[in-house]
Every structure is written in structure tokens, then in C-alpha cells.
Amino acid sequence: MLQIRVIPCLLLQGDGLVKTVQFKDPKYVGDPINAVRIFNKKEVDELLFLDIVASRKKSLFGPKAAGPRTDLIAKISDECFMPLAYGGGIKTMEQVRDIFGTGVEKVCINTHAVDDPGFIRKAADTFGSQSIVVAIDAKRHPDGSYEVCTNGGIKPRGIDPVSHAHHMEELGAGEIFINSIDHDGMMDGYDLALIKAVSSAVKVPVIACGGAGKIDDFVPAVKAGASAVAAGSFFVFHGKRRAVLINYPARAELGTVLNAGQESCPGAGGAML
Amino acid sequence: MIVIVDYGMGNLRSILNKFERMEAEAKISSEPAEIERADKLVLPGVGAFDAAMHNLGQRNLIPVLEKKVLKEKTPIMGICLGMQLFSRHSEEGNVDGLGWLDAQTKKFRFDGNGVRVPHMGWNSVTVDRSSELLEGLETGSRFYFVHSYHVCCNDPADKLATTNYSIDFTSMVQRDNILGVQFHPERSHRYGARLLENFVRW
């Protein structure tokens, strides 16, 4: 039976990997190619790279200059024996085509999905829904409601993540990546209410992100409806003092997480190696 | 020379990259003349069935592929959508496939039981029969899947491996020189690598 995916979500800023806390104060954590080699060796399920400044950059040279780093992405893709997703400032079909040309399986679209929802329909129709992920960064308000924020989490858009996710699914998004701005980097657990609300609203797989601090955090996210759990800090920091260490638990350690989705599907059989 | 058929759909570069790492001679091509000279073929595929059949037709690739595969018995591996194209017909787009396998491509339908489509992620195979293509692999070997449709073989002898995703579906097919895999071996770590090696040696 299908296993839950456990996905490192790596943030790119220029040529380096960084990690943020609540979307602020990016701290350098290493070289992306090196990180990919480590994750490849550890047989990581899947990797997601997000260029966190791409949608914030004001281009002086026109749209082309602020585009995705296809040179770097190609190098990353050539190292990987697992699926890759890439996101960051994607606005045009040409950019999407260029990214797929590097070998990446999925593109992740965030800001532009709000700026021009029709783009999602167009991309899904051309490249297939399964290769279009819509990423949603959500901020929680004191009254418990959530709001979608774009451009690297700095621009509130006045829409709620649940209806946005549903709308994106209708337009052809094959997966929804839901991230909590408030829980980002805090390593204190996922925002389960947010995950549950979004997962209940769509039929496509949902990837939960934001807040994982220990393996025990993953299962509640799955129970809340996530088909995959993503994390940043969890895979790049170690210990109380957050020493930088690219790491990924062994499959035996991930044990209960991987099979946590199967309780809702009786008749699952077959031992998995 | 392994020729990875370029008809405008599929992660060609990833597949080429993996063959190059094994030091197997491979190239990507959309030229009938180059396909004609191939020792082995790979038919990749990501996207929609009807678009794929349309592209193959438009690029005039079907005659040379039929000649190589059906007449000359050139080994061919279809990956993901590529495997589905071997079937007679798909529910996606209502278009005829290449018809090299007596099979239909059908959509996963899980209304009401909470199982999500597409089938996306790591899942295992149960081997239906032995084959040199499965050397070093076994029931329980894991691969990366991403698809909303699956192939239903009318001839059970064509089934090489089965995978469970709420229902049991055929994840690998093989008939004579034709091999089809629903998963992505180029993105399936050592399991996929082993399958690709076996194909190179087949």
C-alpha cells in the first residue's frame, strides 16, 4: 500500500540553503548539491526546493532575470534518484517548461496562483495535474482564522487557505502544499487545525509543512489528513542548540509514520522493504 | 544504443542521466532514422494519453516504432504514461493507444472511501512471475508512482508485477520484447536503478 511521504523542504537563497523561523531571519545551512548527495544516499522519499527570494526580487532587467535557477536545478536533478519538486517565483509557461527540462518532476506555484489563478489551469492542462503543486503559506489571526500570504509570506491576500485550496484543485492542481507561517522553524509541531481544514476540503494529496521538530510530530499531521509530511528545520538542525546537520531518519525509525495513512484503507497488504 | 524516444512528453533528461551513470550508451531522439538504429528503446511519458498519442502521430513516430517493436522485436521499456500507451485504449481522452498489449487503461475510482488520486508516492510491488528483468528485485521492492490511470491486462500472462492502492493493479507488464512499468525507475533509488540495469542487460 502507498506509504506516507516524508519530504525535506529545502529553502534556496542564492546559491545556498537557508532556514527561517516564521519566515524571517534566514540562516545559512549549507550547499544544496552537498545536501542532495546526502539525502540521496539516505534514500529520501522526495525533495522539495523552494527559492524563497524569487517572488520578492524586484527585477531590474525584466522578467527573465528574476526567473528560476535552471542551472542549479539541473545540477540538483542530476544527483537525485528520487522525485524533485521546485518552486520560487514561477510565473510563465516558459519557466515551467524550462524547469521540467532540467528533470524536475513537479513545479510548486505559490504567489502566481493567487495573482493569476487561470495560470494553474493552463499549466495543468499542458503539463498534467500531477506535476503542478500549489503551495499555500497561511498566517493565523488571533481570532483563529487563517489568511493566505504571498511573496514569501509578506503580503496578506485577504483569502482563506481552505477556499483557495479548493479553488486550486478545481483548476487542476494535482497536490496542495500547505505551510504554516507561524509554525515555520519553531519545531514545536504542525498546525493540525490548518492541515485538517485544508485536507478535508480537497481530494488531491496534501503535503503538510511548518513546525515539525521530532518524528512524533509527523503522525498527528497524517491523522489530520496529510498524505505527505514536509519539514525544513527537522532535517537540517540537530539538538537544542540547532547545530546544522543535514540528516534524515532511517526507515526503521520512520516506521509508524510511513504506514500511518493505511488505517483508513482496510485490506492493505504486502510487506514493504 | 538505447534511444529514449522524445515525443515532447516525459522526464527524458532524468532517464538519460541514469543510463549515463551506468555507462550504458543512450541518447534522446525524436528522429525516426535514429530510432531505427536503436538496439533498445525507452518510451517515457508524463501527462495526458490523448496528447501523447497526438504527439507520436504528429512526429511520424508510430510507423518506425511499430516496425522496431512488432517486427524486429527490439526491446522497449515504457515508463508511466509510456506503459499506458502500449494498451488498446484509455479512458483518458477517449483515444486509441498503440494497441501492442491486449489491455485497457482505466482511471482509479475511489469515490467515497477517502483514497486520493493521483496515486502519488512510494509503493511496493508483488511479483507475479519470475523474469530476468526482476533480478535483484523481489516482492516488497519499492518504487515511486505518480498516476491517475492504470493498465488492466486481458491476458494474465502479460502481468509481471502487481501493486496495491486500495485495489490491486498491474504495475509491471511484459510480453516478449515489450516491458512496461507504471512507476518511475529513474526516481526510485536502488530499486529503480536495478531495474534499469536489468533492462540494459536484457
Coordinates of C-alpha atoms in Angstrom, one line a residue:
Chain A
M1 CA 0.0 0.0 0.0
L2 CA 1.1 3.6 -0.6
Q3 CA 3.3 4.9 2.2
I4 CA 3.3 8.4 3.7
R5 CA 6.0 10.5 2.1
V6 CA 8.4 12.3 4.4
I7 CA 9.9 15.2 2.4
P8 CA 12.7 17.6 3.2
C9 CA 11.7 21.1 2.2
L10 CA 14.9 23.0 1.4
L11 CA 15.0 26.7 1.1
L12 CA 17.3 28.3 -1.5
Q13 CA 18.6 31.8 -1.2
G14 CA 21.1 32.5 -4.0
D15 CA 23.5 29.5 -4.1
G16 CA 23.0 28.4 -0.6
L17 CA 20.4 26.6 1.5
V18 CA 18.9 28.6 4.4
K19 CA 16.5 28.1 7.1
T20 CA 14.0 30.6 8.5
V21 CA 11.9 31.0 11.7
Q22 CA 8.4 32.2 11.0
F23 CA 9.6 33.1 7.5
K24 CA 12.2 35.5 9.0
D25 CA 16.0 35.6 9.6
P26 CA 17.3 33.2 7.0
K27 CA 20.3 31.3 8.4
Y28 CA 22.8 29.6 6.0
V29 CA 22.7 25.8 6.5
G30 CA 24.8 24.5 3.6
D31 CA 25.4 23.8 0.0
P32 CA 22.4 22.4 -1.9
I33 CA 24.4 19.9 -4.0
N34 CA 26.0 18.5 -0.9
A35 CA 22.7 18.3 0.8
V36 CA 21.2 16.5 -2.2
R37 CA 24.0 13.9 -2.2
I38 CA 23.4 13.2 1.5
F39 CA 19.7 12.8 1.0
N40 CA 20.2 10.7 -2.0
K41 CA 22.4 8.3 0.0
K42 CA 19.8 8.2 2.7
E43 CA 17.1 7.2 0.2
V44 CA 14.9 10.1 1.0
D45 CA 11.4 9.8 -0.5
E46 CA 11.3 13.1 -2.3
L47 CA 12.8 16.6 -2.2
L48 CA 11.2 20.0 -2.4
F49 CA 13.4 23.1 -3.2
L50 CA 11.9 26.5 -2.7
D51 CA 13.7 29.6 -3.8
I52 CA 12.4 32.0 -1.1
V53 CA 13.5 35.2 -2.6
A54 CA 12.4 34.7 -6.2
S55 CA 9.0 36.1 -5.7
R56 CA 10.3 39.1 -3.7
K57 CA 13.1 40.2 -6.1
K58 CA 12.4 43.3 -8.0
S59 CA 13.9 42.7 -11.4
L60 CA 16.0 45.4 -13.0
F61 CA 16.4 43.6 -16.2
G62 CA 12.9 42.4 -17.0
P63 CA 11.1 39.2 -16.2
K64 CA 13.8 36.9 -17.5
A65 CA 16.4 37.9 -15.0
A66 CA 14.3 37.0 -11.9
G67 CA 13.5 33.5 -13.1
P68 CA 14.2 30.1 -11.7
R69 CA 17.8 29.0 -11.4
T70 CA 17.7 26.3 -14.0
D71 CA 21.4 25.8 -14.0
L72 CA 21.4 25.0 -10.3
I73 CA 18.2 22.9 -10.5
A74 CA 19.7 20.8 -13.3
K75 CA 22.8 20.0 -11.2
I76 CA 20.5 19.1 -8.3
S77 CA 18.3 17.0 -10.5
D78 CA 21.2 15.0 -12.0
E79 CA 22.2 14.0 -8.5
C80 CA 18.8 12.7 -7.5
F81 CA 17.4 9.2 -7.6
M82 CA 14.2 10.4 -6.1
P83 CA 11.5 12.8 -7.3
L84 CA 12.1 16.5 -7.1
A85 CA 9.8 19.5 -6.9
Y86 CA 10.9 23.0 -7.4
G87 CA 9.2 26.3 -6.6
G88 CA 10.0 30.0 -6.4
G89 CA 8.8 32.9 -8.5
I90 CA 7.3 30.8 -11.2
K91 CA 5.1 33.0 -13.4
T92 CA 5.3 31.8 -17.0
M93 CA 4.7 28.7 -19.0
E94 CA 8.2 29.1 -20.4
Q95 CA 9.7 28.9 -16.9
V96 CA 7.6 25.8 -16.2
R97 CA 8.8 24.2 -19.4
D98 CA 12.5 25.1 -18.6
I99 CA 12.2 23.6 -15.1
F100 CA 10.8 20.4 -16.4
G101 CA 13.6 20.3 -18.9
T102 CA 16.0 20.0 -16.1
G103 CA 14.4 16.7 -15.0
V104 CA 12.3 18.1 -12.1
E105 CA 9.0 16.2 -11.7
K106 CA 6.8 18.9 -10.1
V107 CA 6.7 22.6 -10.0
C108 CA 5.4 24.4 -7.0
I109 CA 3.5 27.6 -7.6
N110 CA 2.5 30.0 -4.8
T111 CA 2.3 33.7 -5.4
H112 CA 1.3 33.4 -9.0
A113 CA -1.5 31.1 -8.2
V114 CA -3.2 33.9 -6.3
D115 CA -2.1 36.7 -8.8
D116 CA -3.4 34.7 -11.8
P117 CA -5.4 31.5 -10.9
G118 CA -6.0 30.8 -14.6
F119 CA -2.3 30.1 -14.9
I120 CA -2.8 26.9 -12.8
R121 CA -5.5 25.7 -15.3
K122 CA -3.2 26.4 -18.2
A123 CA -0.2 24.7 -16.6
A124 CA -2.2 21.7 -15.5
D125 CA -3.8 21.2 -19.0
T126 CA -0.4 21.5 -20.7
F127 CA 1.9 19.5 -18.3
G128 CA -0.6 17.3 -16.4
S129 CA -2.1 17.9 -13.0
Q130 CA 0.3 15.5 -11.3
S131 CA 3.2 17.9 -12.0
I132 CA 1.5 21.0 -10.7
V133 CA 1.7 21.7 -6.9
V134 CA 0.0 24.7 -5.5
A135 CA 1.8 25.9 -2.3
I136 CA -0.1 27.9 0.2
D137 CA 1.5 29.9 3.1
A138 CA -1.0 30.7 5.8
K139 CA -0.9 33.0 8.7
R140 CA -3.2 32.5 11.7
H141 CA -5.1 35.5 13.1
P142 CA -5.8 36.0 16.8
D143 CA -9.5 35.1 16.2
G144 CA -8.4 31.6 14.9
S145 CA -9.0 32.4 11.2
Y146 CA -6.3 31.9 8.6
E147 CA -5.2 34.1 5.7
V148 CA -3.1 33.3 2.7
C149 CA 0.1 35.4 2.4
T150 CA 2.2 35.5 -0.8
N151 CA 5.6 36.8 -1.9
G152 CA 7.5 34.9 0.6
G153 CA 4.8 35.2 3.3
I154 CA 4.9 39.1 3.4
K155 CA 1.8 40.0 1.5
P156 CA -1.6 39.2 3.0
R157 CA -4.1 38.4 0.3
G158 CA -7.5 38.5 2.1
I159 CA -8.4 34.9 1.1
D160 CA -8.6 31.9 3.3
P161 CA -6.4 28.8 2.6
V162 CA -9.3 26.4 2.6
S163 CA -11.3 28.0 -0.2
H164 CA -8.1 28.8 -2.0
A165 CA -7.0 25.2 -1.9
H166 CA -10.4 24.0 -3.1
H167 CA -10.3 26.6 -6.0
M168 CA -6.8 25.4 -7.0
E169 CA -7.9 21.8 -7.1
E170 CA -10.8 22.8 -9.4
L171 CA -8.3 24.5 -11.7
G172 CA -6.2 21.3 -11.9
A173 CA -3.6 21.4 -9.1
G174 CA -2.5 17.8 -8.5
E175 CA -1.3 18.5 -5.0
I176 CA -1.6 21.1 -2.3
F177 CA 1.3 22.1 -0.1
I178 CA 0.1 23.8 3.0
N179 CA 2.6 25.7 5.2
S180 CA 2.0 27.4 8.5
I181 CA 3.9 30.7 8.7
D182 CA 3.5 30.8 12.4
H183 CA 4.9 27.3 13.0
D184 CA 7.8 27.6 10.5
G185 CA 11.1 26.9 12.2
M186 CA 9.6 26.6 15.6
M187 CA 10.0 22.8 15.7
D188 CA 7.0 22.6 18.0
G189 CA 4.6 20.6 16.0
Y190 CA 2.4 21.2 12.9
D191 CA -0.6 23.4 12.8
L192 CA -3.1 20.5 12.9
A193 CA -6.2 22.5 12.6
L194 CA -4.9 24.1 9.4
I195 CA -3.9 20.8 7.9
K196 CA -7.3 19.2 8.8
A197 CA -9.2 22.1 7.3
V198 CA -7.3 22.0 4.0
S199 CA -7.2 18.2 3.7
S200 CA -10.9 18.0 4.3
A201 CA -11.6 20.5 1.5
V202 CA -9.7 18.7 -1.3
K203 CA -9.5 15.2 -2.8
V204 CA -5.9 15.6 -4.1
P205 CA -2.9 14.7 -1.9
V206 CA -2.0 17.4 0.7
I207 CA 1.6 17.9 1.9
A208 CA 1.8 19.4 5.4
C209 CA 4.7 21.7 6.3
G210 CA 5.7 24.1 9.1
G211 CA 6.6 23.1 12.7
A212 CA 8.0 19.5 12.7
G213 CA 10.5 19.1 15.5
K214 CA 10.5 15.4 16.1
I215 CA 9.4 12.2 14.5
D216 CA 6.3 12.1 16.8
D217 CA 5.1 15.3 15.1
F218 CA 4.5 13.5 11.8
V219 CA 1.8 11.0 12.7
P220 CA -0.7 13.6 14.0
A221 CA -0.3 15.5 10.7
V222 CA -1.1 12.4 8.8
K223 CA -4.1 11.7 11.0
A224 CA -5.2 15.3 10.3
G225 CA -5.4 14.3 6.7
A226 CA -1.9 14.9 5.2
S227 CA -0.7 12.4 2.5
A228 CA 2.8 13.6 3.0
V229 CA 4.7 15.5 5.7
A230 CA 7.4 18.0 4.8
A231 CA 9.9 19.7 7.1
G232 CA 12.8 22.0 7.0
S233 CA 14.4 22.5 10.3
F234 CA 13.8 18.9 11.3
F235 CA 16.2 17.8 8.5
V236 CA 18.9 20.5 8.8
F237 CA 19.3 21.1 12.5
H238 CA 20.2 18.8 15.4
G239 CA 19.8 19.2 19.1
K240 CA 18.7 22.0 21.4
R241 CA 21.3 24.5 20.0
R242 CA 20.2 23.8 16.5
A243 CA 23.6 22.8 15.2
V244 CA 23.5 22.5 11.4
L245 CA 23.4 18.8 10.4
I246 CA 21.8 17.5 7.3
N247 CA 20.0 14.4 8.4
Y248 CA 17.2 12.0 7.7
P249 CA 15.9 9.2 9.9
A250 CA 16.4 5.6 8.9
R251 CA 13.4 3.9 7.5
A252 CA 13.1 1.8 10.6
E253 CA 12.9 4.9 12.7
L254 CA 10.2 6.4 10.5
G255 CA 8.3 3.1 10.9
T256 CA 4.9 4.2 12.2
V257 CA 4.8 7.4 10.1
L258 CA 5.2 5.6 6.8
N259 CA 2.3 3.3 7.4
A260 CA 0.1 5.8 9.3
G261 CA -2.1 6.5 6.3
Q262 CA -3.2 3.0 6.0
E263 CA -5.6 2.7 8.8
S264 CA -8.3 4.3 6.6
C265 CA -7.7 1.7 3.9
P266 CA -8.5 -1.8 5.1
G267 CA -7.2 -4.7 3.1
A268 CA -3.8 -3.2 2.7
G269 CA -1.3 -6.0 2.4
G270 CA 2.2 -6.8 1.4
A271 CA 5.3 -6.3 3.4
M272 CA 7.3 -3.3 2.3
L273 CA 11.1 -3.3 2.4
Chain B
M1 CA 22.5 2.3 -28.2
I2 CA 19.4 2.9 -26.2
V3 CA 17.2 5.5 -27.7
I4 CA 14.9 7.4 -25.4
V5 CA 12.0 8.5 -27.6
D6 CA 11.4 12.2 -27.5
Y7 CA 7.8 13.0 -28.4
G8 CA 7.6 16.0 -26.3
M9 CA 6.5 14.4 -23.0
G10 CA 8.4 12.9 -20.2
N11 CA 11.4 13.4 -18.0
L12 CA 13.9 12.5 -20.7
R13 CA 16.9 14.0 -19.0
S14 CA 16.5 12.1 -15.8
I15 CA 16.3 8.8 -17.7
L16 CA 19.3 9.7 -19.9
N17 CA 21.2 10.7 -16.8
K18 CA 20.7 7.4 -15.1
F19 CA 21.8 5.4 -18.2
E20 CA 24.9 7.5 -18.5
R21 CA 25.7 6.9 -14.8
M22 CA 25.6 3.1 -15.6
E23 CA 27.9 3.8 -18.6
A24 CA 25.2 2.5 -20.9
E25 CA 25.2 4.2 -24.3
A26 CA 22.0 6.1 -24.6
K27 CA 20.6 9.2 -26.3
I28 CA 17.4 11.1 -26.6
S29 CA 15.9 11.4 -30.0
S30 CA 12.8 12.3 -32.0
E31 CA 14.3 11.3 -35.3
P32 CA 12.8 8.2 -37.0
A33 CA 16.2 7.4 -38.5
E34 CA 17.9 7.3 -35.1
I35 CA 15.1 5.3 -33.6
E36 CA 15.5 2.9 -36.5
R37 CA 19.2 2.3 -35.5
A38 CA 18.4 1.7 -31.8
D39 CA 19.3 -1.6 -30.1
K40 CA 16.8 -0.8 -27.3
L41 CA 14.1 1.8 -26.9
V42 CA 12.5 3.7 -24.0
L43 CA 9.1 5.3 -24.3
P44 CA 8.8 7.8 -21.4
G45 CA 5.7 9.7 -20.6
V46 CA 4.3 12.3 -18.3
G47 CA 1.0 14.0 -19.0
A48 CA -2.2 13.1 -20.8
F49 CA -2.8 10.0 -23.0
D50 CA -4.5 11.8 -25.9
A51 CA -1.8 14.4 -26.1
A52 CA 0.8 11.7 -26.1
M53 CA -0.9 9.8 -29.0
H54 CA -1.3 13.0 -30.8
N55 CA 2.3 13.9 -30.5
L56 CA 3.5 10.5 -31.5
G57 CA 1.3 10.7 -34.6
Q58 CA 2.3 14.3 -35.5
R59 CA 6.0 13.5 -35.3
N60 CA 5.5 10.4 -37.5
L61 CA 7.0 8.1 -34.9
I62 CA 4.4 5.4 -34.9
P63 CA 5.4 3.6 -38.1
V64 CA 9.1 3.3 -37.1
L65 CA 8.2 2.3 -33.5
E66 CA 5.8 -0.4 -34.8
K67 CA 8.5 -1.7 -37.2
K68 CA 11.1 -1.8 -34.4
V69 CA 8.9 -3.3 -31.7
L70 CA 6.5 -5.5 -33.5
K71 CA 8.5 -6.7 -36.5
E72 CA 12.1 -6.5 -35.3
K73 CA 11.3 -7.3 -31.7
T74 CA 13.5 -4.5 -30.4
P75 CA 13.3 -4.4 -26.5
I76 CA 11.3 -1.5 -25.4
M77 CA 10.6 -0.1 -21.9
G78 CA 7.5 2.1 -21.5
I79 CA 7.6 4.2 -18.3
C80 CA 4.4 5.5 -16.7
L81 CA 2.3 7.0 -19.4
G82 CA 4.6 5.3 -21.8
M83 CA 3.4 1.9 -20.4
Q84 CA -0.2 3.0 -20.8
L85 CA 0.3 3.9 -24.4
F86 CA 1.0 0.2 -25.1
S87 CA -2.6 -0.6 -24.3
R88 CA -5.5 -0.5 -26.8
H89 CA -7.4 2.4 -25.4
S90 CA -7.6 4.7 -22.4
E91 CA -10.4 6.3 -20.5
E92 CA -8.4 9.4 -20.5
G93 CA -9.2 11.4 -23.6
N94 CA -11.1 8.6 -25.3
V95 CA -8.3 7.8 -27.8
D96 CA -6.8 4.6 -29.1
G97 CA -3.4 3.6 -27.8
L98 CA -0.7 1.8 -29.7
G99 CA -2.5 -1.5 -29.1
W100 CA 0.6 -3.6 -28.6
L101 CA -0.9 -5.1 -25.5
D102 CA -4.3 -6.6 -25.1
A103 CA -5.2 -4.2 -22.3
Q104 CA -7.2 -1.2 -21.4
T105 CA -6.1 1.9 -19.4
K106 CA -8.6 2.9 -16.8
K107 CA -9.0 5.6 -14.2
F108 CA -8.6 5.0 -10.4
R109 CA -12.1 5.4 -9.0
F110 CA -12.3 5.7 -5.2
D111 CA -15.5 7.7 -4.7
G112 CA -16.3 7.8 -1.0
N113 CA -13.6 5.8 0.6
G114 CA -11.2 8.7 1.1
V115 CA -8.4 7.3 -1.1
R116 CA -6.8 10.2 -3.0
V117 CA -6.0 10.4 -6.7
P118 CA -3.4 10.6 -8.2
H119 CA -1.6 7.6 -6.6
M120 CA 1.5 9.5 -5.7
G121 CA 4.4 8.3 -3.7
W122 CA 6.3 5.1 -2.8
N123 CA 4.6 1.8 -3.0
S124 CA 5.7 -1.8 -3.3
V125 CA 5.3 -4.5 -6.0
T126 CA 4.3 -8.1 -5.7
V127 CA 6.0 -10.2 -8.3
D128 CA 3.6 -12.2 -10.4
R129 CA 6.2 -14.3 -12.2
S130 CA 9.9 -14.6 -12.4
S131 CA 11.9 -12.8 -15.1
E132 CA 15.5 -11.8 -15.7
L133 CA 14.1 -8.2 -15.6
L134 CA 13.5 -8.7 -11.9
E135 CA 16.9 -10.0 -10.9
G136 CA 17.9 -8.4 -7.6
L137 CA 14.3 -7.3 -7.1
E138 CA 11.5 -9.1 -5.2
T139 CA 8.1 -8.7 -3.7
G140 CA 8.4 -5.7 -1.4
S141 CA 10.7 -3.7 -3.7
R142 CA 9.6 -0.1 -3.7
F143 CA 9.2 2.3 -6.5
Y144 CA 7.9 5.9 -7.0
F145 CA 4.4 6.1 -8.6
V146 CA 2.5 9.1 -9.8
H147 CA -0.5 8.4 -11.9
S148 CA -4.3 8.6 -12.0
Y149 CA -4.8 5.8 -14.6
H150 CA -3.7 2.2 -14.6
V151 CA -3.4 -0.6 -17.1
C152 CA -5.8 -3.6 -17.0
C153 CA -4.4 -6.6 -18.9
N154 CA -6.9 -9.0 -20.6
D155 CA -4.2 -11.7 -20.8
P156 CA -2.9 -12.5 -17.2
A157 CA 0.3 -13.8 -18.8
D158 CA 1.3 -10.2 -19.5
K159 CA 1.3 -9.2 -15.9
L160 CA 4.7 -9.1 -14.4
A161 CA 4.0 -7.3 -11.1
T162 CA 1.1 -6.0 -9.1
T163 CA 0.8 -3.2 -6.6
N164 CA -2.0 -2.4 -4.1
Y165 CA -3.6 1.0 -3.8
S166 CA -6.9 0.2 -2.3
I167 CA -7.3 -2.1 -5.3
D168 CA -4.7 -4.4 -6.8
F169 CA -3.5 -3.0 -10.1
T170 CA -0.8 -4.1 -12.6
S171 CA 2.4 -2.1 -12.0
M172 CA 4.6 -4.0 -14.4
V173 CA 3.8 -5.7 -17.7
Q174 CA 5.9 -7.8 -20.1
R175 CA 5.1 -9.5 -23.3
D176 CA 8.0 -10.8 -25.4
N177 CA 10.3 -7.7 -26.0
I178 CA 7.8 -5.2 -24.5
L179 CA 8.3 -4.1 -20.9
G180 CA 6.1 -1.6 -19.2
V181 CA 6.4 -0.1 -15.7
Q182 CA 3.8 2.2 -14.2
F183 CA 6.4 3.7 -11.7
H184 CA 9.4 5.9 -12.4
P185 CA 12.6 3.8 -12.2
E186 CA 14.7 6.8 -12.8
R187 CA 13.4 8.2 -9.5
S188 CA 13.2 5.0 -7.4
H189 CA 16.6 4.8 -5.7
R190 CA 18.3 1.5 -5.8
Y191 CA 15.2 -0.4 -6.9
G192 CA 14.8 1.7 -10.0
A193 CA 18.5 1.6 -10.6
R194 CA 18.5 -2.1 -10.5
L195 CA 15.6 -2.4 -13.0
L196 CA 17.3 0.0 -15.4
E197 CA 20.5 -2.1 -15.1
N198 CA 18.4 -5.3 -15.9
F199 CA 16.9 -3.6 -18.9
V200 CA 20.3 -2.6 -20.2
R201 CA 21.4 -6.3 -19.9
W202 CA 18.1 -7.7 -21.2

